[in-house]
Amino acid sequence: MKLQIILFVILFLSLQNTLLAKEPIEPIPEHVKVDARKVALGKKLFFDTLLSKDNTISCASCHMLQAGGDDNLRVSFGIKGQQGTRNAPTVYNSVFNFRQFWDGRAADLKEQAMGPVENPVEMGNSFANLIATLQKTPYKQEFTKLYKDGITKENIADAIAEYEKTLITPNAPFDRYLKGDVTALTQTQKEGYELFKAKGCISCHHGVNIGGNMYNKFGIFLDSNSSDPGRYNVTHKERDKYYFKVSSLRNIAQTAPYFHDGRTDSLRIAVLTMAKYQLGRKITLAEVDKIVAFLQSLNGELPKDIEP
Amino acid sequence: MQAIKRLDIVSILLTIFMVLLISLFGYLYKVDKGIQNYTLNHDHIIPLELIDKQLNDFSATVNTLSDYDKVNQKLFTFQKNLKILEENLQRTYADNVTIEKQLRNIKKNYENKAQELEYFKSLNASLISGSHFLFDLQRTIADDKNISTKVKSLINEALFYILRYTNSSYIDKSYVRNKLHELKKLTQHSKFVKNFYKQSLIMLDTVAELKNSAKNIHNSRLADAITDLHKTLDTKYKQDLAIQKNIALLFFLSVIIMLIALIITHIHALKNEKELLAFKYAVQHSDNTIVITDPQKKITSISKMNC
């Protein structure tokens, strides 16, 4: 009995930070400071197929802004119908991610924007070729107005990154709830949020982007059968095998299929998968439904003017 | 030679004095730049030291749900400060091998520490999320009437020791593992007990790795690397200050010498003036007519008494 009392005191002390602290998720800011002229140029580039070698693929091909900011495919397709190896993550709110790409190989949006252009299975181009192409277009004048050195690899990435910074989705029902509007969530969604915290999902999915601020192993308690070693490809350290950037859960209901390999289209199965591999537990279907209801409250307002 | 002859000593002294003043002004500008550089370096090296300590503090928060956005912000601020510091040092001490080496050392240690922090974040999150299930299982087992008191007691004891092992260094991992082995023999009694045993083993390994990661963060040589650079910059600044003091003293002495030279010249001029006045008086009051001519014998002056 004495041991039980001590145990409960320790248990309470261990969890008190989780139980008594302020909410571990913060609302998305409504604005991000950007250079409007660079944004305009970046937007043009984002939608322009000139970036790809055969003029067929633009950033928007894999990041469809009307469809959750991804391509809704298991893995993406590049030039000549080539299939990629990973699921395209949403571009929305990516400015709040601590690293870019599933394996975190890009430190920021600018570095990320340089990747697909030269990836042979994505845009298959080279910056030397792209710069030469853009020099023959009105882009030349636009770049000269904004950048002293005109069209360069750095400046192309900078403009695209500047545009991507504006692709944020504030005022989701859950954000409004966090700001004090208790009617913004349904009772089921509120219960889902409590379960989300109580089951331990919150330990990886927290902060402003509800994820996107750390790496974790896909398959902590069970082997997740991932053929992709994840971050190991970047660091070549054994301990980084199957480590991926924890995804943001913002707009998650709109960004199926899920996981780096797009293994499921169902958000319910995605929640069950997480419980199984990451938490090492089973959860009831009723609990899954409540958590899914909570996840649906994370759909924010799309930015204005997202048409090409 | 003719030109130099035409220059009187006062003009030379005044010219040297002007040159000294201009040099002094230029030197003061250089001193001011040095102070600005030192302040800039100082303002960016102090945050590095502070953030490093904060990261160490973060590694002590085992099994605590922390806001990783804030940790990432600290890492970002560290990188930003290091970049500014590096640019400034490359500009100021372009050929200094020691500073270059120390900067490289900071970068290398920072990268190692940042990687270890990422690992710590992952393990800590896994531990927290796994703990929830372990606590749930313990509650379920406690409420299960089909499980014996002996098993329940062993479960409580095992959980107690896992938590103690998580939060202190007084309990050895092997001790907790032995407790879990006692439990293993009883896992056939219930699937909950079996789950508890399996989950506990994984948690135990996670805690061990997490503690090891925290230790690596704490033992990082980053603080030493920053301190080394800080000391080098302080030493260089002190050396510069000593040189500046000597140069200032040199300027002071030069000015004093110039001043003495000017005073001597002035005294000499006063003496000459006095003699000239006496000569003038003598000429003007002379009974004879005194005519002064130029080399062409043209009269340039004549004593007044005869005018």
XYZ file of C-alpha atoms in Angstrom:
615
model
C 0.000 0.000 0.000
C 2.826 2.324 0.994
C 4.613 1.528 -2.266
C 1.414 2.270 -4.193
C 1.095 5.715 -2.590
C 4.745 6.500 -3.375
C 4.210 5.218 -6.904
C 1.223 7.477 -7.472
C 3.088 10.485 -6.085
C 6.001 9.807 -8.477
C 3.561 9.139 -11.299
C 1.826 12.454 -10.625
C 5.115 14.317 -10.404
C 6.280 12.734 -13.643
C 3.188 13.787 -15.515
C 2.550 17.104 -13.829
C 4.448 19.011 -16.470
C 2.127 17.536 -19.063
C -0.995 17.954 -16.996
C -0.501 21.379 -15.477
C 1.472 23.259 -18.094
C -0.150 25.644 -20.579
C -1.344 24.122 -23.813
C 1.615 22.598 -25.674
C 0.247 23.761 -29.040
C 0.308 27.381 -30.125
C -1.925 29.067 -32.709
C -0.400 29.889 -36.074
C 0.395 33.593 -36.501
C -1.858 35.316 -39.015
C 1.005 36.994 -40.861
C 4.637 36.333 -41.591
C 7.005 39.180 -42.458
C 7.926 38.980 -46.134
C 9.155 41.110 -49.029
C 6.044 41.605 -51.192
C 8.031 42.085 -54.427
C 9.974 38.869 -53.907
C 6.714 37.105 -53.040
C 5.218 38.173 -56.394
C 8.264 36.902 -58.267
C 8.385 33.710 -56.193
C 4.735 33.026 -56.933
C 5.357 33.236 -60.676
C 8.273 30.818 -60.352
C 6.278 28.474 -58.113
C 3.679 27.970 -60.811
C 6.093 28.008 -63.751
C 6.917 24.743 -65.549
C 10.026 26.433 -67.006
C 11.806 25.228 -63.894
C 11.787 21.644 -65.185
C 13.977 20.291 -67.945
C 11.112 19.385 -70.296
C 8.813 22.225 -69.252
C 6.212 19.918 -67.687
C 6.651 20.171 -63.926
C 6.335 23.155 -61.633
C 6.481 23.349 -57.820
C 2.682 23.478 -57.915
C 2.562 20.093 -59.690
C 3.401 18.346 -56.421
C 2.142 21.099 -54.125
C -1.378 21.822 -55.294
C -2.535 24.744 -53.254
C -6.233 23.981 -53.676
C -5.709 20.393 -52.553
C -3.961 20.648 -49.198
C -0.586 21.778 -50.546
C 0.477 18.288 -51.648
C -0.338 16.068 -54.654
C -2.616 13.526 -52.921
C -0.510 10.709 -54.385
C 1.316 7.925 -52.561
C 4.607 9.159 -54.017
C 5.157 12.047 -56.417
C 5.809 11.955 -60.152
C 8.500 13.967 -61.885
C 9.488 14.572 -65.513
C 8.810 11.803 -68.049
C 6.424 10.180 -65.595
C 9.239 9.135 -63.278
C 8.094 8.015 -59.860
C 9.693 9.409 -56.747
C 10.344 7.450 -53.575
C 8.610 9.590 -51.009
C 5.248 11.162 -50.385
C 5.183 14.896 -51.123
C 4.705 16.822 -47.886
C 2.370 19.801 -47.856
C 3.894 23.178 -48.616
C 1.410 24.855 -46.284
C 2.960 26.056 -43.028
C 6.307 24.560 -44.041
C 7.900 27.831 -42.929
C 7.293 26.646 -39.357
C 9.152 23.349 -39.840
C 12.554 23.174 -38.186
C 14.013 21.407 -41.245
C 12.694 20.596 -44.704
C 12.217 17.248 -46.500
C 11.313 13.996 -44.712
C 14.951 13.417 -43.757
C 15.583 17.047 -42.807
C 18.392 17.469 -45.325
C 17.484 21.104 -46.023
C 17.917 23.623 -43.219
C 15.296 26.044 -44.505
C 12.863 26.797 -47.320
C 15.546 28.405 -49.463
C 17.738 25.331 -49.287
C 14.701 23.149 -49.932
C 13.720 25.120 -53.027
C 17.086 24.286 -54.605
C 16.509 20.530 -54.280
C 13.746 19.537 -56.749
C 15.125 21.578 -59.689
C 18.219 19.383 -59.997
C 16.679 16.130 -58.759
C 16.706 13.807 -61.818
C 13.335 12.252 -60.936
C 11.647 15.551 -60.116
C 12.413 18.501 -62.399
C 15.585 16.962 -63.865
C 17.054 20.352 -64.713
C 20.323 22.064 -63.872
C 20.590 25.558 -62.498
C 23.018 26.512 -65.252
C 20.414 25.542 -67.836
C 17.537 27.087 -65.883
C 19.366 30.410 -65.487
C 20.155 30.467 -69.217
C 16.471 29.788 -69.975
C 15.202 32.469 -67.594
C 17.671 35.028 -69.004
C 15.730 34.917 -72.276
C 12.435 35.752 -70.597
C 10.941 38.777 -68.821
C 12.205 37.171 -65.606
C 15.583 38.760 -66.389
C 14.215 42.251 -65.844
C 12.266 41.220 -62.758
C 15.305 39.646 -61.113
C 17.495 42.638 -61.978
C 15.014 44.934 -60.246
C 15.134 42.876 -57.049
C 18.608 41.426 -56.921
C 21.918 43.153 -57.691
C 23.339 39.981 -59.218
C 20.215 39.201 -61.236
C 19.253 35.592 -61.913
C 21.286 33.179 -59.804
C 20.598 29.849 -58.123
C 20.475 31.594 -54.744
C 18.076 34.264 -55.945
C 15.711 31.815 -57.632
C 15.503 29.815 -54.390
C 15.188 32.983 -52.340
C 12.178 34.232 -54.311
C 10.403 30.852 -54.201
C 11.092 30.529 -50.464
C 9.738 34.025 -49.881
C 6.484 33.046 -51.587
C 6.276 29.788 -49.645
C 6.525 31.749 -46.399
C 3.144 33.288 -47.203
C 1.509 29.864 -47.555
C 0.219 29.635 -44.013
C -3.215 28.543 -42.834
C -4.184 30.406 -39.667
C -7.514 30.457 -37.811
C -8.240 26.746 -37.823
C -11.089 25.927 -35.396
C -8.464 24.579 -33.002
C -6.469 27.840 -33.231
C -9.629 29.790 -32.401
C -10.195 27.416 -29.479
C -6.654 28.079 -28.249
C -7.309 31.791 -28.500
C -10.289 31.451 -26.172
C -13.279 30.615 -28.384
C -14.588 27.570 -26.509
C -17.355 27.064 -29.080
C -14.845 26.600 -31.924
C -14.557 22.862 -31.200
C -17.310 20.296 -30.852
C -17.470 18.188 -27.710
C -16.062 15.203 -29.638
C -13.162 17.298 -30.886
C -12.403 18.502 -27.356
C -12.443 14.916 -26.130
C -10.229 13.996 -29.067
C -7.722 16.650 -28.024
C -7.696 15.344 -24.456
C -7.088 11.838 -25.786
C -4.401 13.190 -28.095
C -2.582 14.446 -25.010
C -3.396 11.531 -22.720
C -2.230 8.877 -25.178
C 1.108 10.621 -25.619
C 0.719 11.846 -29.242
C 1.479 15.327 -27.948
C 5.058 14.440 -27.046
C 5.979 14.508 -30.769
C 3.162 16.643 -32.195
C 3.314 19.945 -30.354
C 4.424 23.523 -30.924
C 3.081 25.944 -33.488
C 3.041 23.394 -36.316
C 1.828 20.460 -34.173
C 4.946 18.579 -35.242
C 7.684 19.546 -37.661
C 10.090 20.416 -34.835
C 11.961 17.139 -34.302
C 12.910 13.765 -35.801
C 11.709 10.445 -34.530
C 12.070 6.827 -35.412
C 9.218 5.400 -37.460
C 8.631 2.235 -35.479
C 9.725 2.756 -31.900
C 7.912 -0.211 -30.384
C 7.471 -2.349 -33.491
C 9.251 -2.633 -36.815
C 7.347 -0.358 -39.202
C 8.542 -2.233 -42.321
C 9.965 0.881 -43.901
C 12.309 0.231 -46.833
C 13.435 3.847 -46.627
C 16.129 4.349 -43.952
C 15.184 8.042 -43.656
C 17.702 10.309 -41.994
C 20.377 7.614 -42.216
C 20.747 8.632 -45.889
C 21.918 12.046 -44.707
C 24.058 11.244 -41.661
C 25.059 7.610 -42.400
C 24.854 6.951 -38.679
C 23.371 3.639 -37.657
C 21.285 5.202 -34.929
C 19.525 7.442 -37.473
C 18.030 4.511 -39.370
C 14.273 4.954 -39.907
C 14.347 8.422 -38.360
C 12.161 10.944 -40.175
C 11.072 14.483 -39.505
C 7.870 14.341 -37.457
C 5.143 15.642 -39.758
C 3.063 18.664 -38.989
C -0.561 17.746 -38.314
C -1.942 21.022 -39.615
C -4.509 20.399 -42.398
C -3.796 16.695 -41.961
C -7.319 15.746 -43.033
C -6.540 17.246 -46.457
C -3.090 15.767 -47.041
C -3.654 12.030 -47.515
C -1.950 9.666 -48.254
C 0.018 9.566 -45.040
C 3.604 8.829 -43.940
C 6.802 9.121 -45.974
C 5.758 6.174 -48.136
C 2.106 7.167 -48.405
C 1.115 3.780 -47.019
C -2.458 4.721 -46.183
C -5.178 7.061 -47.420
C -7.196 6.743 -44.263
C -6.666 9.127 -41.389
C -8.194 6.557 -39.027
C -5.638 3.950 -40.121
C -2.900 6.559 -39.823
C -3.896 7.169 -36.186
C -3.991 3.429 -35.493
C -0.584 3.012 -37.159
C 0.885 5.721 -34.984
C -0.563 4.160 -31.844
C 0.823 0.767 -32.803
C 4.344 1.722 -33.901
C 5.012 4.924 -31.987
C 3.118 4.411 -28.748
C 3.292 0.633 -28.626
C -0.391 0.338 -27.797
C -3.808 -0.362 -29.138
C -6.527 2.235 -28.944
C -10.239 1.690 -29.369
C -12.040 2.725 -32.535
C -14.137 5.145 -30.485
C -10.935 6.802 -29.323
C -9.608 6.875 -32.900
C -12.802 8.598 -34.074
C -12.442 11.266 -31.410
C -8.789 11.867 -32.263
C -9.684 12.057 -35.975
C -12.420 14.581 -35.116
C -9.792 16.648 -33.303
C -7.423 16.365 -36.278
C -10.161 17.697 -38.544
C -10.271 20.835 -36.408
C -6.725 21.610 -37.609
C -7.835 22.687 -41.095
C -6.955 26.365 -41.344
C -7.974 29.165 -43.679
C -6.237 28.999 -47.054
C -4.302 32.092 -48.148
C -6.058 34.434 -50.566
C -4.971 34.453 -54.164
C -3.561 30.960 -54.498
C -4.420 30.700 -58.172
C -1.517 30.836 -60.673
C 67.187 73.872 -50.946
C 66.075 77.388 -51.641
C 62.535 76.414 -50.649
C 63.694 74.859 -47.372
C 65.724 77.987 -46.614
C 62.628 80.079 -47.104
C 60.767 77.964 -44.499
C 61.297 79.266 -41.042
C 61.462 76.922 -38.058
C 57.971 77.850 -36.820
C 56.387 76.872 -40.118
C 58.208 73.530 -40.030
C 57.141 72.907 -36.461
C 53.536 73.844 -37.216
C 53.519 71.549 -40.270
C 54.855 68.651 -38.200
C 52.284 69.487 -35.546
C 49.470 69.361 -38.142
C 50.735 66.025 -39.470
C 50.798 64.717 -35.913
C 47.239 65.885 -35.324
C 45.974 64.246 -38.545
C 47.795 61.011 -37.662
C 46.307 61.153 -34.179
C 42.820 61.585 -35.643
C 43.368 58.646 -37.993
C 44.711 56.539 -35.197
C 41.760 57.383 -32.941
C 39.442 56.243 -35.742
C 41.351 52.950 -35.875
C 41.108 52.591 -32.086
C 37.366 53.259 -32.267
C 37.016 50.579 -34.966
C 38.902 48.159 -32.717
C 36.526 48.902 -29.836
C 33.519 48.422 -32.134
C 34.901 45.099 -33.346
C 35.576 43.914 -29.836
C 32.060 44.919 -28.736
C 30.546 43.170 -31.755
C 32.520 39.982 -31.087
C 31.678 40.193 -27.416
C 27.963 40.713 -28.140
C 27.885 37.560 -30.257
C 30.130 35.314 -28.227
C 28.239 35.851 -24.957
C 24.946 34.504 -26.437
C 26.881 31.435 -27.615
C 28.013 30.769 -24.052
C 24.529 31.377 -22.655
C 22.756 29.209 -25.234
C 25.251 26.425 -24.658
C 24.356 26.480 -20.950
C 20.626 26.551 -21.784
C 21.062 23.518 -24.034
C 22.794 21.724 -21.168
C 19.861 22.637 -18.934
C 17.475 21.268 -21.540
C 19.325 17.949 -21.522
C 18.523 17.697 -17.810
C 14.771 17.693 -18.524
C 14.464 13.938 -18.978
C 10.842 12.739 -19.190
C 9.520 16.309 -19.299
C 7.378 17.585 -22.138
C 9.310 20.608 -23.396
C 8.433 23.018 -26.176
C 10.839 21.886 -28.880
C 10.078 25.026 -30.917
C 11.911 26.966 -28.213
C 14.867 24.578 -28.285
C 15.012 24.912 -32.086
C 14.859 28.690 -31.723
C 17.879 28.561 -29.417
C 19.785 26.447 -31.938
C 18.827 28.881 -34.684
C 19.980 31.858 -32.588
C 23.266 30.068 -31.882
C 23.901 29.521 -35.603
C 22.993 33.127 -36.398
C 25.359 34.531 -33.758
C 28.131 32.170 -34.826
C 27.757 33.234 -38.458
C 27.982 36.958 -37.613
C 30.954 36.298 -35.335
C 32.706 34.267 -38.025
C 32.174 36.952 -40.678
C 33.457 39.659 -38.355
C 36.503 37.661 -37.302
C 37.358 36.781 -40.888
C 37.226 40.485 -41.685
C 39.249 41.587 -38.653
C 41.723 38.740 -38.245
C 41.903 37.401 -41.786
C 45.280 35.678 -41.393
C 45.043 34.571 -37.791
C 45.452 30.791 -37.809
C 44.601 30.370 -34.104
C 41.275 32.156 -34.394
C 40.425 30.259 -37.568
C 41.195 26.957 -35.846
C 39.176 27.885 -32.778
C 36.190 28.867 -34.936
C 36.367 25.515 -36.722
C 36.497 23.818 -33.346
C 33.339 25.629 -32.190
C 31.519 24.674 -35.400
C 32.543 21.024 -35.117
C 31.532 20.797 -31.463
C 28.285 22.622 -32.146
C 27.349 20.220 -34.953
C 28.025 17.243 -32.684
C 26.029 18.766 -29.868
C 23.122 19.727 -32.155
C 23.004 16.164 -33.502
C 23.010 14.762 -29.990
C 20.236 17.189 -29.031
C 18.086 15.934 -31.898
C 18.624 12.422 -30.648
C 17.776 13.507 -27.118
C 14.565 15.193 -28.317
C 13.461 12.021 -30.111
C 14.226 9.715 -27.200
C 12.630 12.034 -24.690
C 9.446 12.220 -26.771
C 9.424 8.421 -27.111
C 9.863 8.047 -23.376
C 6.984 10.408 -22.590
C 4.610 8.841 -25.110
C 5.607 5.328 -23.982
C 5.157 6.265 -20.310
C 1.489 7.081 -20.915
C 0.830 3.509 -22.001
C 2.835 2.081 -19.132
C 0.793 4.096 -16.620
C -2.444 3.078 -18.344
C -1.381 -0.569 -18.189
C -0.483 -0.289 -14.528
C -3.938 1.163 -13.783
C -5.676 -1.545 -15.845
C -3.708 -4.272 -14.055
C -4.453 -2.707 -10.651
C -8.190 -2.823 -11.446
C -8.132 -6.368 -12.849
C -9.576 -8.774 -10.295
C -8.166 -11.797 -12.137
C -4.577 -10.732 -11.525
C -3.068 -11.771 -8.214
C -1.912 -9.295 -5.595
C 1.601 -10.658 -5.921
C 1.735 -9.811 -9.641
C 0.171 -6.389 -9.043
C 2.714 -5.709 -6.344
C 5.566 -6.731 -8.653
C 4.168 -4.497 -11.424
C 4.046 -1.545 -9.020
C 7.544 -2.278 -7.861
C 8.866 -2.553 -11.429
C 7.204 0.730 -12.436
C 8.535 2.372 -9.305
C 12.080 1.330 -10.161
C 11.744 2.363 -13.820
C 10.650 5.818 -12.681
C 13.423 5.990 -10.123
C 15.912 4.929 -12.773
C 14.531 7.623 -15.099
C 14.860 10.422 -12.591
C 17.992 9.548 -10.670
C 21.362 7.939 -11.099
C 21.257 5.936 -7.882
C 19.640 2.916 -9.473
C 21.455 0.777 -11.957
C 19.816 -0.402 -15.179
C 20.710 -4.023 -14.406
C 18.831 -3.777 -11.105
C 15.636 -2.690 -12.892
C 16.176 -5.357 -15.547
C 16.405 -8.010 -12.828
C 13.102 -6.785 -11.404
C 11.547 -7.101 -14.849
C 12.914 -10.636 -15.189
C 11.061 -11.552 -12.035
C 7.959 -10.254 -13.773
C 8.709 -12.214 -16.940
C 8.036 -15.494 -15.137
C 4.495 -14.290 -14.394
C 3.580 -12.923 -17.838
C 1.483 -15.982 -18.709
C -1.108 -14.799 -16.194
C -2.418 -11.945 -18.302
C -1.876 -10.267 -21.677
C -1.745 -6.948 -19.813
C 1.157 -8.183 -17.708
C 2.860 -9.456 -20.868
C 2.369 -6.074 -22.539
C 3.638 -4.344 -19.437
C 6.771 -6.480 -19.455
C 7.452 -5.880 -23.172
C 6.762 -2.143 -22.956
C 8.897 -1.820 -19.815
C 11.897 -3.444 -21.482
C 11.718 -1.029 -24.414
C 11.230 1.882 -22.031
C 14.212 0.795 -19.980
C 16.438 0.772 -23.062
C 15.019 4.140 -24.110
C 15.798 5.632 -20.696
C 19.336 4.214 -20.814
C 19.927 5.698 -24.266
C 18.351 8.972 -23.219
C 20.567 9.237 -20.157
C 23.593 8.452 -22.272
C 22.546 11.126 -24.762
C 22.046 13.656 -21.939
C 25.522 12.770 -20.678
C 27.025 13.297 -24.134
C 25.339 16.708 -24.370
C 26.632 17.654 -20.956
C 30.143 16.418 -21.707
C 30.273 18.279 -25.005
C 33.445 20.329 -25.525
C 31.466 23.199 -27.027
C 31.707 25.374 -23.901
C 35.501 24.914 -23.815
C 35.778 25.729 -27.517
C 33.796 28.968 -27.056
C 35.814 29.887 -23.957
C 39.077 29.317 -25.869
C 38.018 31.727 -28.598
C 36.710 34.220 -26.048
C 40.045 34.141 -24.209
C 42.009 34.569 -27.444
C 39.895 37.572 -28.415
C 40.276 39.077 -24.933
C 44.049 38.529 -25.031
C 44.280 40.083 -28.476
C 42.218 43.028 -27.334
C 44.445 43.497 -24.263
C 47.524 43.340 -26.476
C 45.973 45.898 -28.798
C 45.173 48.074 -25.779
C 48.807 47.894 -24.612
C 50.027 48.877 -28.092
C 47.459 51.661 -28.220
C 48.660 52.951 -24.825
C 52.267 53.026 -26.068
C 51.293 54.770 -29.274
C 49.192 57.273 -27.311
C 52.207 57.891 -25.085
C 54.359 58.401 -28.166
C 51.874 60.933 -29.499
C 51.859 62.673 -26.123
C 55.645 62.834 -26.001
C 55.807 64.095 -29.582
C 53.328 66.837 -28.754
C 55.311 67.777 -25.639
C 58.537 67.929 -27.694
C 56.753 70.013 -30.310
C 55.438 72.304 -27.596
C 58.903 72.722 -26.037
C 60.363 73.411 -29.491
C 57.668 76.018 -30.122
C 58.292 77.637 -26.714
C 62.054 77.787 -27.366
C 61.378 79.255 -30.805
C 58.980 81.729 -29.262
C 61.550 82.785 -26.621
C 64.117 83.121 -29.339
C 61.712 85.191 -31.417
C 60.971 87.431 -28.431
C 64.691 87.955 -27.908
C 65.136 88.827 -31.590
C 62.168 91.178 -31.448
C 63.669 92.931 -28.419
C 67.032 93.332 -30.176
C 65.347 94.596 -33.307
C 63.366 97.155 -31.331
C 66.612 98.320 -29.678
C 68.281 98.527 -33.067
C 65.283 100.423 -34.454
C 65.427 102.824 -31.533
C 69.123 103.305 -32.042
C 68.697 103.959 -35.730
C 65.795 106.339 -35.276
C 67.549 108.319 -32.582
C 70.936 108.393 -34.206
C 72.545 111.851 -35.050
C 73.815 110.415 -38.296
C 71.748 109.672 -41.311
C 71.350 105.929 -41.789
C 70.350 104.754 -45.191
C 69.510 101.126 -45.883
C 69.673 99.965 -49.488
C 68.981 96.742 -51.290
C 71.643 94.843 -53.288
C 70.781 97.094 -56.296
C 71.597 100.065 -54.094
C 68.076 101.392 -54.071
C 67.160 103.052 -50.816
C 64.695 100.977 -48.856
C 64.834 102.854 -45.545
C 66.209 106.055 -44.087
C 66.398 107.183 -40.493
C 63.543 109.586 -39.547
C 65.725 112.134 -37.838
C 66.948 113.290 -41.237
C 63.675 113.259 -43.064
